[in-house]
């Protein structure tokens, strides 16, 4: 019997009283929790004051800090500081919704669940014990106990270490068991009746998203560790109860596990859309993630994800590519908060015109590529006719490799159209604009043509994404990509200038002479 089947049988025996059917991860509580989450909001929108007074035994003149990381990025956080006087400190701040605040004192850090209108009294005893009184006390007393009991279940370093030590069956089994213990702990807590409904829902969501976050993160962690060319798919049976069409949960943004889940979700399912092949080009990797996020996320979750991505990778991309990514993001970030955070960090890089920062291509020279395959690829046009680039011999050919999901590709199309318009009728007879899409799906390719009004030039399709004939033959690992071919059919520039650069017109016309 296979390991996965043995583990499933073991769980079935252990949890027979709670399972409806067992498929590796599923049980009644999961569906009940999911429904519960959808029916109730996690935070109120009425702005009100949250206050906290504290006593730290044997403290005098020490600094205590309270941090409200409003945007969850460590940027533009509200930091309040107080110096203890007679062992006491006090904070008061306005909150629009429930928040997780961080209280720091002498290297110690505790999380506080703060609801607008709460007024807490906190005591640090000399023995290290923390106790609460006032409105919201029960929530925070329980939160400290929960954090102590299950800290490792939410810790990234701990979980990633387990991912590298276990196979996915054993790892998922541990996740499942941990979630059961967390839910049971919440249910059996002696003072559960005193916990607020918002706080109980926060716990439900944090526990639920923590499970999915680590499970979806498993393939990427293992692939990155081994520097593998492909990512191993999660067994479909483990994902049956995950609703992939309802990822947006703005009310859960205060949960660290939900924010992690957004990232894991996009990375895993974007990888799935790419045939589980890893990306070795940062430009392409970030572009694909942003495009996928645009289709699956919205509102604050979308803005948070793309901003976090830009903060991490903007200076690893070429400035021109980062500029295109940011431009598209800025348009969709309705409130402009996250795009302004990204601009503060990445603005100088995005606006750089230094050609040295535009990474040079590592592809083989044109002649070597041209002779590296015994058969030149043929592509289908809109009428289904088979065409190769050698069929266009006698004309100067400007090739544009693109895909409907590629934002920077779409961003270049208006410039391409203007470039075409600048040619005289005589020049148009000697120059051919060729667009080769690597879209997997023919319908998306044709819709991309229609949406971008590509009503000129020759439209060709090379399905298969990065495994397409076009990508393999011309060794393409990032798009948009442009290529110039002279009248003799020779590739003169396999990494040609973009349409948005004015000098490309002269480069094309030079070949016409």
PDB file of N, CA and C in Angstrom, residues 379 389 392 397-401 432-436 460 474 476 481-485 496-497:
ATOM      1  N   UNK A 379       4.393  28.400 -38.051  1.00  0.00           N
ATOM      2  CA  UNK A 379       3.348  28.899 -37.164  1.00  0.00           C
ATOM      3  C   UNK A 379       2.044  29.075 -37.944  1.00  0.00           C
ATOM      4  N   UNK A 389       9.190  32.043 -40.831  1.00  0.00           N
ATOM      5  CA  UNK A 389       9.792  33.352 -41.061  1.00  0.00           C
ATOM      6  C   UNK A 389      10.610  33.382 -42.347  1.00  0.00           C
ATOM      7  N   UNK A 392       9.182  34.867 -45.538  1.00  0.00           N
ATOM      8  CA  UNK A 392       9.122  36.322 -45.702  1.00  0.00           C
ATOM      9  C   UNK A 392      10.431  36.885 -46.247  1.00  0.00           C
ATOM     10  N   UNK A 397      11.964  42.141 -41.641  1.00  0.00           N
ATOM     11  CA  UNK A 397      10.933  41.629 -40.724  1.00  0.00           C
ATOM     12  C   UNK A 397      11.243  42.059 -39.288  1.00  0.00           C
ATOM     13  N   UNK A 398      10.248  42.690 -38.671  1.00  0.00           N
ATOM     14  CA  UNK A 398      10.332  43.090 -37.260  1.00  0.00           C
ATOM     15  C   UNK A 398       9.387  42.177 -36.488  1.00  0.00           C
ATOM     16  N   UNK A 399       9.956  41.260 -35.688  1.00  0.00           N
ATOM     17  CA  UNK A 399       9.161  40.237 -34.999  1.00  0.00           C
ATOM     18  C   UNK A 399       8.902  40.642 -33.552  1.00  0.00           C
ATOM     19  N   UNK A 400       7.666  40.460 -33.119  1.00  0.00           N
ATOM     20  CA  UNK A 400       7.240  40.760 -31.748  1.00  0.00           C
ATOM     21  C   UNK A 400       6.724  39.462 -31.125  1.00  0.00           C
ATOM     22  N   UNK A 401       7.446  38.927 -30.131  1.00  0.00           N
ATOM     23  CA  UNK A 401       6.994  37.742 -29.396  1.00  0.00           C
ATOM     24  C   UNK A 401       6.192  38.222 -28.186  1.00  0.00           C
ATOM     25  N   UNK A 432       7.828  44.049 -42.955  1.00  0.00           N
ATOM     26  CA  UNK A 432       6.727  43.251 -42.422  1.00  0.00           C
ATOM     27  C   UNK A 432       6.792  43.217 -40.890  1.00  0.00           C
ATOM     28  N   UNK A 433       5.663  43.557 -40.278  1.00  0.00           N
ATOM     29  CA  UNK A 433       5.544  43.443 -38.820  1.00  0.00           C
ATOM     30  C   UNK A 433       4.908  42.080 -38.513  1.00  0.00           C
ATOM     31  N   UNK A 434       5.607  41.253 -37.760  1.00  0.00           N
ATOM     32  CA  UNK A 434       5.114  39.903 -37.449  1.00  0.00           C
ATOM     33  C   UNK A 434       4.934  39.764 -35.943  1.00  0.00           C
ATOM     34  N   UNK A 435       3.768  39.316 -35.518  1.00  0.00           N
ATOM     35  CA  UNK A 435       3.454  39.123 -34.100  1.00  0.00           C
ATOM     36  C   UNK A 435       3.269  37.630 -33.838  1.00  0.00           C
ATOM     37  N   UNK A 436       4.132  37.066 -32.991  1.00  0.00           N
ATOM     38  CA  UNK A 436       4.052  35.639 -32.675  1.00  0.00           C
ATOM     39  C   UNK A 436       3.643  35.479 -31.215  1.00  0.00           C
ATOM     40  N   UNK A 460       0.678  35.450 -35.916  1.00  0.00           N
ATOM     41  CA  UNK A 460       0.997  34.026 -35.891  1.00  0.00           C
ATOM     42  C   UNK A 460       0.886  33.470 -34.468  1.00  0.00           C
ATOM     43  N   UNK A 474      14.130  29.917 -30.699  1.00  0.00           N
ATOM     44  CA  UNK A 474      14.824  31.197 -30.575  1.00  0.00           C
ATOM     45  C   UNK A 474      15.358  31.426 -29.154  1.00  0.00           C
ATOM     46  N   UNK A 476      13.926  31.823 -26.185  1.00  0.00           N
ATOM     47  CA  UNK A 476      13.276  32.960 -25.535  1.00  0.00           C
ATOM     48  C   UNK A 476      12.841  32.566 -24.128  1.00  0.00           C
ATOM     49  N   UNK A 481       9.622  40.360 -26.446  1.00  0.00           N
ATOM     50  CA  UNK A 481      10.939  40.161 -27.071  1.00  0.00           C
ATOM     51  C   UNK A 481      10.805  40.519 -28.543  1.00  0.00           C
ATOM     52  N   UNK A 482      11.805  41.185 -29.074  1.00  0.00           N
ATOM     53  CA  UNK A 482      11.741  41.663 -30.457  1.00  0.00           C
ATOM     54  C   UNK A 482      12.961  41.167 -31.234  1.00  0.00           C
ATOM     55  N   UNK A 483      12.769  40.998 -32.547  1.00  0.00           N
ATOM     56  CA  UNK A 483      13.834  40.452 -33.380  1.00  0.00           C
ATOM     57  C   UNK A 483      13.797  41.130 -34.748  1.00  0.00           C
ATOM     58  N   UNK A 484      14.965  41.426 -35.273  1.00  0.00           N
ATOM     59  CA  UNK A 484      15.071  42.060 -36.595  1.00  0.00           C
ATOM     60  C   UNK A 484      15.728  41.092 -37.582  1.00  0.00           C
ATOM     61  N   UNK A 485      15.090  40.924 -38.741  1.00  0.00           N
ATOM     62  CA  UNK A 485      15.596  40.040 -39.788  1.00  0.00           C
ATOM     63  C   UNK A 485      15.748  40.857 -41.070  1.00  0.00           C
ATOM     64  N   UNK A 496      16.153  42.780 -30.354  1.00  0.00           N
ATOM     65  CA  UNK A 496      16.029  44.102 -30.968  1.00  0.00           C
ATOM     66  C   UNK A 496      15.386  45.131 -30.041  1.00  0.00           C
ATOM     67  N   UNK A 497      15.535  46.377 -30.404  1.00  0.00           N
ATOM     68  CA  UNK A 497      14.993  47.508 -29.648  1.00  0.00           C
ATOM     69  C   UNK A 497      13.467  47.467 -29.616  1.00  0.00           C
TER      70      UNK A 497
END
